[in-house]
């Protein structure tokens, strides 16, 4: 990332500009709520909760893991890890 920050905009390729803008967007929101994840996956909220209950989603996507869900906290997901999971 330091390489991108030290380059001039005029010297960057389109791919590098897109990568930099993606990093900016990820840094704006480090976590996703359940509603935002529903929009990304295009699934209803009920289906997302079913994926969590049956542990189909990887545990590293959930902030605090599945154990934090038992504390009745709002469920959040790591944005960067969700993007990497979707790429697979």
PDB file of N, CA, C and O in Angstrom, residues 7 27 32-33 37 55 69 76:
ATOM      1  N   UNK A   7       3.119   7.288  -5.129  1.00  0.00           N
ATOM      2  CA  UNK A   7       3.132   7.535  -6.574  1.00  0.00           C
ATOM      3  C   UNK A   7       2.249   8.724  -6.929  1.00  0.00           C
ATOM      4  O   UNK A   7       1.257   8.997  -6.277  1.00  0.00           O
ATOM      5  N   UNK A  27     -11.400   1.262   3.742  1.00  0.00           N
ATOM      6  CA  UNK A  27     -11.001   1.972   4.956  1.00  0.00           C
ATOM      7  C   UNK A  27     -12.120   2.845   5.506  1.00  0.00           C
ATOM      8  O   UNK A  27     -12.140   3.155   6.689  1.00  0.00           O
ATOM      9  N   UNK A  32     -19.105  -4.513   8.162  1.00  0.00           N
ATOM     10  CA  UNK A  32     -20.418  -4.530   7.524  1.00  0.00           C
ATOM     11  C   UNK A  32     -21.461  -4.966   8.536  1.00  0.00           C
ATOM     12  O   UNK A  32     -21.210  -5.880   9.332  1.00  0.00           O
ATOM     13  N   UNK A  33     -22.617  -4.363   8.498  1.00  0.00           N
ATOM     14  CA  UNK A  33     -23.723  -4.832   9.332  1.00  0.00           C
ATOM     15  C   UNK A  33     -24.437  -5.975   8.600  1.00  0.00           C
ATOM     16  O   UNK A  33     -24.130  -6.287   7.451  1.00  0.00           O
ATOM     17  N   UNK A  37     -24.572  -6.732   4.528  1.00  0.00           N
ATOM     18  CA  UNK A  37     -24.201  -8.040   3.990  1.00  0.00           C
ATOM     19  C   UNK A  37     -25.344  -8.624   3.164  1.00  0.00           C
ATOM     20  O   UNK A  37     -25.110  -9.271   2.146  1.00  0.00           O
ATOM     21  N   UNK A  55     -23.328 -22.229  10.822  1.00  0.00           N
ATOM     22  CA  UNK A  55     -21.877 -22.039  10.684  1.00  0.00           C
ATOM     23  C   UNK A  55     -21.371 -22.330   9.280  1.00  0.00           C
ATOM     24  O   UNK A  55     -20.315 -22.929   9.085  1.00  0.00           O
ATOM     25  N   UNK A  69     -21.570 -13.710  19.197  1.00  0.00           N
ATOM     26  CA  UNK A  69     -22.997 -13.700  18.876  1.00  0.00           C
ATOM     27  C   UNK A  69     -23.827 -14.078  20.093  1.00  0.00           C
ATOM     28  O   UNK A  69     -24.948 -13.625  20.260  1.00  0.00           O
ATOM     29  N   UNK A  76     -21.379  -7.982  13.350  1.00  0.00           N
ATOM     30  CA  UNK A  76     -20.638  -7.229  12.346  1.00  0.00           C
ATOM     31  C   UNK A  76     -19.704  -8.177  11.604  1.00  0.00           C
ATOM     32  O   UNK A  76     -19.289  -9.198  12.141  1.00  0.00           O
TER      33      UNK A  76
END
